[in-house]
Short mmCIF file of C-alpha atoms in Angstrom, two decimals:
data_model
loop_
_atom_site.label_atom_id
_atom_site.label_comp_id
_atom_site.label_asym_id
_atom_site.label_seq_id
_atom_site.Cartn_x
_atom_site.Cartn_y
_atom_site.Cartn_z
CA MET A 1 -22.32 -23.94 5.65
CA LEU A 2 -20.75 -25.38 8.82
CA ARG A 3 -17.31 -24.69 7.35
CA ASP A 4 -18.24 -21.05 6.74
CA LEU A 5 -19.45 -20.71 10.34
CA VAL A 6 -16.18 -22.13 11.62
CA LEU A 7 -14.21 -19.72 9.43
CA ASP A 8 -16.29 -16.77 10.63
CA GLY A 9 -15.67 -17.79 14.24
CA ALA A 10 -11.94 -17.96 13.58
CA ASP A 11 -12.04 -14.48 12.06
CA MET A 12 -13.71 -13.20 15.22
CA ARG A 13 -10.92 -14.69 17.35
CA HIS A 14 -8.16 -13.25 15.18
CA ARG A 15 -8.85 -9.55 15.22
CA PRO A 16 -6.19 -7.58 13.35
CA TYR A 17 -6.39 -4.51 15.62
CA ARG A 18 -6.20 -6.45 18.89
CA THR A 19 -2.50 -5.79 19.59
CA LEU A 20 -2.74 -2.07 18.90
CA TRP A 21 -5.87 -1.72 21.04
CA LEU A 22 -4.23 -3.52 23.97
CA TRP A 23 -1.20 -1.24 23.67
CA ILE A 24 -3.39 1.88 23.74
CA ILE A 25 -5.44 0.60 26.69
CA TRP A 26 -2.32 -0.15 28.71
CA VAL A 27 -0.86 3.31 27.97
CA LEU A 28 -4.09 4.95 29.11
CA ALA A 29 -4.16 2.83 32.26
CA ALA A 30 -0.54 3.71 33.10
CA THR A 31 -1.19 7.41 32.47
CA GLY A 32 -4.28 7.35 34.68
CA ALA A 33 -2.38 5.56 37.45
CA TYR A 34 0.38 8.18 37.32
CA PHE A 35 -1.98 11.14 37.57
CA GLY A 36 -3.99 9.37 40.27
CA PHE A 37 -1.20 8.22 42.60
CA TYR A 38 2.20 9.64 41.68
CA GLN A 39 1.52 13.19 40.52
CA ASP A 40 2.38 14.65 43.96
CA ALA A 41 5.43 12.47 44.54
CA GLY A 42 7.86 15.17 43.36
CA LEU A 43 9.31 12.92 40.69
CA TRP A 44 10.16 15.63 38.18
CA ASP A 45 11.85 17.79 40.81
CA PHE A 46 14.04 14.86 41.75
CA LEU A 47 14.90 14.24 38.09
CA ALA A 48 15.96 17.86 37.70
CA HIS A 49 18.29 17.70 40.76
CA ASP A 50 19.59 14.15 40.36
CA LYS A 51 23.38 14.34 40.39
CA THR A 52 23.95 10.69 39.52
CA ARG A 53 21.83 10.90 36.33
CA ILE A 54 20.88 7.26 36.77
CA THR A 55 17.20 8.20 36.54
CA TRP A 56 17.81 9.86 33.19
CA ILE A 57 19.33 6.62 31.90
CA ILE A 58 16.30 4.71 33.16
CA LEU A 59 13.92 7.10 31.40
CA ALA A 60 15.95 6.90 28.16
CA PHE A 61 15.72 3.10 28.10
CA PHE A 62 12.02 3.28 28.93
CA VAL A 63 11.35 5.67 26.02
CA PHE A 64 13.27 3.33 23.72
CA GLY A 65 11.22 0.34 24.86
CA LEU A 66 7.96 2.29 24.59
CA ALA A 67 8.73 3.47 21.03
CA SER A 68 9.82 -0.04 20.03
CA SER A 69 6.61 -1.57 21.39
CA LEU A 70 4.49 1.00 19.53
CA ALA A 71 6.34 0.39 16.25
CA LEU A 72 6.02 -3.36 16.69
CA SER A 73 2.30 -3.11 17.51
CA ILE A 74 1.66 -1.07 14.36
CA ALA A 75 3.72 -3.51 12.26
CA LEU A 76 1.81 -6.51 13.67
CA THR A 77 -1.49 -4.77 12.94
CA LYS A 78 -0.48 -4.24 9.31
CA GLU A 79 0.67 -7.85 9.07
CA SER A 80 -2.67 -9.06 10.45
CA LEU A 81 -4.55 -6.99 7.88
CA ALA A 82 -2.35 -8.41 5.12
CA ALA A 83 -3.02 -11.94 6.43
CA ARG A 84 -6.76 -11.33 6.29
CA GLN A 85 -6.50 -10.17 2.67
CA ILE A 86 -4.36 -13.18 1.75
CA GLU A 87 -6.92 -15.48 3.36
CA GLU A 88 -9.56 -14.05 1.03
CA ASP A 89 -7.27 -14.68 -1.96
CA VAL A 90 -6.36 -18.29 -1.18
CA ARG A 91 -9.74 -19.40 0.16
CA ASP A 92 -10.97 -20.82 -3.17
CA LYS A 93 -7.85 -21.56 -5.24
CA GLY A 94 -5.10 -22.15 -2.69
CA LEU A 95 -1.57 -20.97 -3.42
CA ILE A 96 -2.37 -20.82 -7.13
CA GLY A 97 -4.81 -17.98 -6.51
CA PHE A 98 -2.27 -15.98 -4.50
CA GLU A 99 -0.85 -12.99 -6.37
CA THR A 100 1.16 -10.15 -4.86
CA THR A 101 3.03 -7.18 -6.32
CA SER A 102 4.69 -6.06 -3.06
CA GLU A 103 6.84 -8.01 -0.62
CA SER A 104 6.95 -5.38 2.12
CA ARG A 105 4.91 -7.61 4.45
CA ALA A 106 6.36 -10.74 6.05
CA VAL A 107 3.13 -12.68 5.53
CA ALA A 108 3.16 -11.90 1.79
CA ARG A 109 6.81 -12.94 1.56
CA TYR A 110 5.98 -16.19 3.34
CA PHE A 111 3.24 -17.21 0.91
CA GLN A 112 5.29 -16.00 -2.04
CA SER A 113 8.18 -18.22 -0.88
CA LEU A 114 5.80 -21.16 -0.52
CA LYS A 115 4.49 -20.60 -4.03
CA LEU A 116 7.99 -20.39 -5.50
CA ALA A 117 8.94 -23.60 -3.71
CA MET A 118 5.85 -25.38 -5.03
CA ASP A 119 6.54 -24.16 -8.56
CA SER A 120 10.00 -25.72 -8.36
CA ASN A 121 8.46 -29.10 -7.32
CA SER A 122 9.95 -29.01 -3.82
CA LYS A 123 8.32 -29.64 -0.45
CA PRO A 124 9.09 -26.72 1.89
CA ASP A 125 8.90 -26.82 5.69
CA ALA A 126 6.03 -24.41 6.34
CA GLU A 127 6.69 -23.97 10.07
CA ALA A 128 10.43 -23.37 9.69
CA LEU A 129 9.85 -20.89 6.88
CA LEU A 130 7.25 -19.00 8.94
CA ASN A 131 9.64 -18.85 11.91
CA VAL A 132 12.26 -17.33 9.63
CA GLU A 133 9.86 -14.70 8.28
CA LEU A 134 8.62 -13.71 11.76
CA ALA A 135 12.05 -13.86 13.43
CA ALA A 136 12.50 -10.08 13.21
CA PHE A 137 9.29 -9.48 15.16
CA GLN A 138 10.28 -12.04 17.79
CA ARG A 139 13.71 -10.43 18.24
CA MET A 140 12.14 -7.00 18.61
CA SER A 141 9.68 -8.28 21.21
CA ARG A 142 12.50 -9.90 23.17
CA SER A 143 14.47 -6.64 23.03
CA ILE A 144 11.54 -4.89 24.73
CA GLU A 145 11.56 -7.52 27.47
CA VAL A 146 15.33 -7.16 27.84
CA ALA A 147 14.90 -3.38 28.15
CA GLY A 148 12.44 -3.95 31.02
CA ASN A 149 14.86 -6.27 32.80
CA LEU A 150 17.62 -3.75 32.24
CA LEU A 151 15.53 -1.05 33.90
CA ILE A 152 15.13 -3.23 36.99
CA THR A 153 18.89 -3.75 37.07
CA LEU A 154 19.50 -0.02 36.70
CA GLY A 155 17.08 0.60 39.54
CA LEU A 156 19.09 -1.74 41.77
CA ILE A 157 22.29 -0.02 40.72
CA GLY A 158 20.71 3.33 41.60
CA THR A 159 19.69 1.91 44.97
CA VAL A 160 23.28 0.90 45.72
CA MET A 161 24.56 4.30 44.57
CA GLY A 162 21.98 6.05 46.73
CA LEU A 163 22.91 4.01 49.78
CA THR A 164 26.57 4.78 49.12
CA LEU A 165 25.81 8.49 49.03
CA THR A 166 23.79 8.11 52.22
CA LEU A 167 26.64 6.41 54.03
CA THR A 168 29.08 9.05 52.80
CA GLY A 169 26.85 11.85 54.05
CA LEU A 170 26.33 10.18 57.43
CA THR A 171 30.06 9.63 57.81
CA SER A 172 30.82 13.28 57.17
CA SER A 173 28.04 14.29 59.56
CA LEU A 174 29.42 12.09 62.33
CA GLU A 175 32.88 13.53 61.84
CA ALA A 176 31.53 17.07 62.07
CA LEU A 177 29.33 16.35 65.07
CA GLY A 178 30.13 18.85 67.83
CA HIS A 179 32.76 20.67 65.76
CA ASP A 180 31.29 22.18 62.57
CA GLN A 181 27.55 22.75 62.41
CA GLU A 182 27.62 23.70 58.73
CA LEU A 183 29.49 20.56 57.74
CA LEU A 184 27.06 18.52 59.80
CA LEU A 185 24.07 19.93 57.90
CA GLU A 186 25.83 19.43 54.57
CA GLY A 187 26.46 15.78 55.41
CA LEU A 188 22.83 15.28 56.36
CA ARG A 189 21.73 16.83 53.08
CA LYS A 190 23.96 14.42 51.16
CA ALA A 191 22.57 11.52 53.16
CA MET A 192 18.98 12.55 52.40
CA ALA A 193 19.82 13.04 48.71
CA GLY A 194 21.33 9.56 48.66
CA MET A 195 18.20 8.12 50.23
CA GLY A 196 16.11 9.91 47.59
CA THR A 197 18.28 8.46 44.83
CA ALA A 198 17.93 4.96 46.25
CA PHE A 199 14.16 5.31 46.61
CA TYR A 200 13.38 6.92 43.24
CA THR A 201 15.67 4.70 41.17
CA THR A 202 14.15 1.61 42.76
CA LEU A 203 10.65 2.96 42.15
CA LEU A 204 11.31 3.94 38.52
CA GLY A 205 13.13 0.72 37.70
CA ALA A 206 10.40 -1.44 39.22
CA ILE A 207 7.45 0.43 37.72
CA LEU A 208 8.83 1.31 34.28
CA GLY A 209 10.75 -1.90 33.72
CA GLY A 210 9.11 -4.53 35.89
CA VAL A 211 5.52 -3.46 35.20
CA LEU A 212 5.04 -1.24 32.15
CA LEU A 213 7.65 -2.58 29.72
CA ARG A 214 7.00 -6.16 30.80
CA VAL A 215 3.32 -5.78 29.94
CA PHE A 216 4.23 -4.10 26.63
CA ALA A 217 6.55 -7.02 25.85
CA GLN A 218 3.77 -9.47 26.71
CA ILE A 219 1.33 -7.62 24.41
CA THR A 220 3.74 -7.69 21.47
CA GLU A 221 4.67 -11.31 22.17
CA GLN A 222 1.01 -12.29 22.05
CA GLY A 223 0.66 -10.30 18.83
CA VAL A 224 3.52 -12.23 17.23
CA GLU A 225 2.08 -15.54 18.41
CA GLY A 226 -1.39 -14.61 17.15
CA LEU A 227 0.04 -13.68 13.75
CA TYR A 228 1.95 -16.97 13.67
CA ASP A 229 -1.17 -18.96 14.54
CA ARG A 230 -3.35 -17.23 11.96
CA THR A 231 -0.77 -17.53 9.19
CA MET A 232 -0.18 -21.20 9.95
CA ARG A 233 -3.92 -21.83 10.06
CA ILE A 234 -4.36 -20.23 6.62
CA CYS A 235 -1.54 -22.39 5.30
CA LEU A 236 -2.93 -25.63 6.77
CA VAL A 237 -6.59 -25.03 5.90
CA TYR A 238 -6.36 -23.55 2.41
CA CYS A 239 -2.92 -24.53 1.11
CA SER A 240 -2.39 -28.03 2.48
CA ALA A 241 -3.55 -29.61 -0.79
CA ASP A 242 -0.74 -27.79 -2.61
CA PHE A 243 2.00 -29.42 -0.51
CA LYS A 244 1.38 -32.99 -1.67
CA PRO A 245 1.55 -34.18 -5.31
CA SER A 246 -1.98 -35.59 -5.19
CA LEU A 247 -4.86 -35.76 -7.62
CA GLU A 248 -6.65 -32.95 -5.79
CA ARG A 249 -3.66 -30.67 -6.29
CA ASP A 250 -3.52 -31.49 -10.00
CA ILE A 251 -7.25 -30.90 -10.35
CA ARG A 252 -6.96 -27.57 -8.54
CA PHE A 253 -4.06 -26.59 -10.79
CA LEU A 254 -6.05 -27.54 -13.89
CA ASP A 255 -9.07 -25.62 -12.63
CA ALA A 256 -6.93 -22.56 -12.09
CA GLU A 257 -5.39 -22.91 -15.55
CA MET A 258 -8.81 -23.37 -17.14
CA ALA A 259 -10.11 -20.31 -15.33
CA SER A 260 -7.11 -18.31 -16.53
CA LEU A 261 -7.63 -19.64 -20.06
CA GLY A 262 -11.31 -18.71 -19.92
CA GLU A 263 -10.41 -15.17 -18.89
CA ARG A 264 -7.94 -14.93 -21.78
CA VAL A 265 -10.57 -16.24 -24.23
CA LYS A 266 -13.04 -13.65 -22.97
CA PHE A 267 -10.41 -10.98 -23.46
CA LEU A 268 -9.74 -12.16 -27.02
CA GLN A 269 -13.47 -12.25 -27.76
CA SER A 270 -13.87 -8.71 -26.54
CA ALA A 271 -10.85 -7.68 -28.64
CA PHE A 272 -12.32 -9.39 -31.73
CA SER A 273 -15.68 -7.73 -31.13
CA ALA A 274 -13.98 -4.36 -30.92
CA SER A 275 -12.06 -5.08 -34.14
CA ARG A 276 -15.26 -6.18 -35.88
CA ARG A 277 -17.01 -3.00 -34.86
CA SER A 278 -14.05 -0.97 -36.09
CA MET A 279 -14.12 -2.74 -39.47
CA GLU A 280 -17.86 -2.15 -39.81
CA GLU A 281 -17.40 1.51 -39.01
CA PHE A 282 -14.57 1.71 -41.55
CA ARG A 283 -16.73 0.03 -44.21
CA GLU A 284 -19.57 2.44 -43.54
CA GLU A 285 -17.16 5.34 -43.81
CA VAL A 286 -15.88 4.06 -47.17
CA VAL A 287 -19.45 3.70 -48.47
CA ASN A 288 -20.26 7.21 -47.32
CA LEU A 289 -17.15 8.58 -49.00
CA ARG A 290 -18.01 6.72 -52.22
CA GLY A 291 -21.53 8.17 -52.19
CA LEU A 292 -20.16 11.64 -51.59
CA SER A 293 -17.64 11.29 -54.45
CA GLN A 294 -20.39 10.06 -56.81
CA GLU A 295 -22.60 12.99 -55.90
CA GLU A 296 -19.72 15.40 -56.41
CA ARG A 297 -18.94 13.86 -59.83
CA THR A 298 -22.59 14.15 -60.92
CA SER A 299 -22.74 17.72 -59.73
CA LEU A 300 -19.51 18.52 -61.58
CA LEU A 301 -20.83 17.04 -64.86
CA GLU A 302 -24.05 19.00 -64.52
CA THR A 303 -22.08 22.19 -63.94
CA ILE A 304 -19.91 21.53 -67.01
CA GLU A 305 -23.03 20.88 -69.15
CA MET A 306 -24.66 24.08 -67.93
CA ASN A 307 -21.52 26.07 -68.69
CA ARG A 308 -21.34 24.54 -72.20
CA GLN A 309 -24.96 25.46 -72.92
CA ALA A 310 -24.40 28.96 -71.61
CA TYR A 311 -21.36 29.24 -73.87
CA MET A 312 -23.35 28.15 -76.92
CA LEU A 313 -26.12 30.63 -76.12
CA MET A 314 -23.62 33.44 -75.70
CA ARG A 315 -21.95 32.49 -78.97
CA GLU A 316 -25.29 32.51 -80.83
CA GLU A 317 -26.21 35.81 -79.26
CA THR A 318 -22.87 37.30 -80.31
CA ARG A 319 -23.41 36.18 -83.90
CA LEU A 320 -26.91 37.67 -83.99
CA MET A 321 -25.66 40.93 -82.54
CA LYS A 322 -22.94 41.05 -85.17
CA ASN A 323 -25.46 40.56 -87.97
CA LEU A 324 -27.73 43.23 -86.59
CA ASN A 325 -24.92 45.77 -86.39
CA ARG A 326 -23.98 45.50 -90.14
CA THR A 327 -24.87 48.42 -92.52
CA PHE A 328 -27.12 48.23 -95.55
CA TRP A 329 -24.24 48.43 -98.07
CA GLN A 330 -22.39 45.60 -96.31
CA ARG A 331 -25.46 43.48 -96.60
CA CYS A 332 -25.78 44.29 -100.34
CA LYS A 333 -22.14 43.32 -100.88
CA ASP A 334 -22.67 40.08 -99.12
CA VAL A 335 -25.66 39.33 -101.31
CA LEU A 336 -23.78 40.10 -104.56
CA ARG A 337 -20.58 38.35 -103.44
CA PHE A 338 -20.16 34.80 -104.68
CA LYS A 339 -19.65 32.34 -101.91
CA PRO A 340 -18.48 28.81 -102.67
CA ARG A 341 -20.65 26.16 -101.29
CA ARG A 342 -19.12 24.39 -98.37
CA THR A 343 -19.41 20.69 -98.15
CA ARG A 344 -19.85 19.07 -94.80
CA PRO A 345 -17.08 16.80 -93.64
CA PRO A 346 -17.98 13.16 -93.64
CA GLU A 347 -19.32 11.94 -90.38
CA GLU A 348 -17.21 9.36 -88.67
#
């Protein structure tokens, strides 16, 4: 009972939807912060009139990192659900009780690889194999972090470009000072636009890369680590007996084989019962057909006998009618005519 309580507590700590929920909460928090503090900052107007297009590059990398973090969060959620199902499968029988028809999940591939290695009488390195299976998730999480660092770098580059534009505008304004008023105003406009570029690129790079994407990378990294911990825990708690050629492993293997044999025997018994019922039904059908054929034969004999009697009656009636229709002179001739006496044939 204590073991079940410990397992239930572990299930509470390893929630499969935790990564996805954290991602959604952070998106909502960032959206609320934008509408609360930066809605009136004129950000979209600056993006529309940005001549350097450095802000567009920053937004493109941010969208890539955001989409990657969402895809990774969904994938980690599916992997956690698959790990929970696998834990139910291996809880009683270990790796012998694990059966899968699809290898689309990394956790399923991991346990399938362990089972294949155990079937070939080898001793696999469980941690190294798990690192290999989860390497794709780790690389994707690092790419999100790299995208955040790249946004900070792009923000610094935009700052330098904005300061360069500012200096260029101020230089042209100083040259036109006292000579050309229009050129002076144009130089001041370029200087202000350069200051805007420096400010907005620094702001976007710091917020989108240094805050938002870094938190998204941390969420996905924790999701990968949580999946690693849960998978390794399942392997150590329920499958550790399968790694060593011990008596307990042999007993578990024999128990699994006996259970499989019992299921096959039950299947054969059900098949034999079905065959026995079919044979009984066939025997009853044959008896019924035999009874029907006997009744038909009796009915046919009775019909033949009735037809024979009717024929004899009709024959006797025809003879009587023939005798009645003879004239008086024919009867006198028959009386006077000599008829030889017929002898009956000997009875056999």
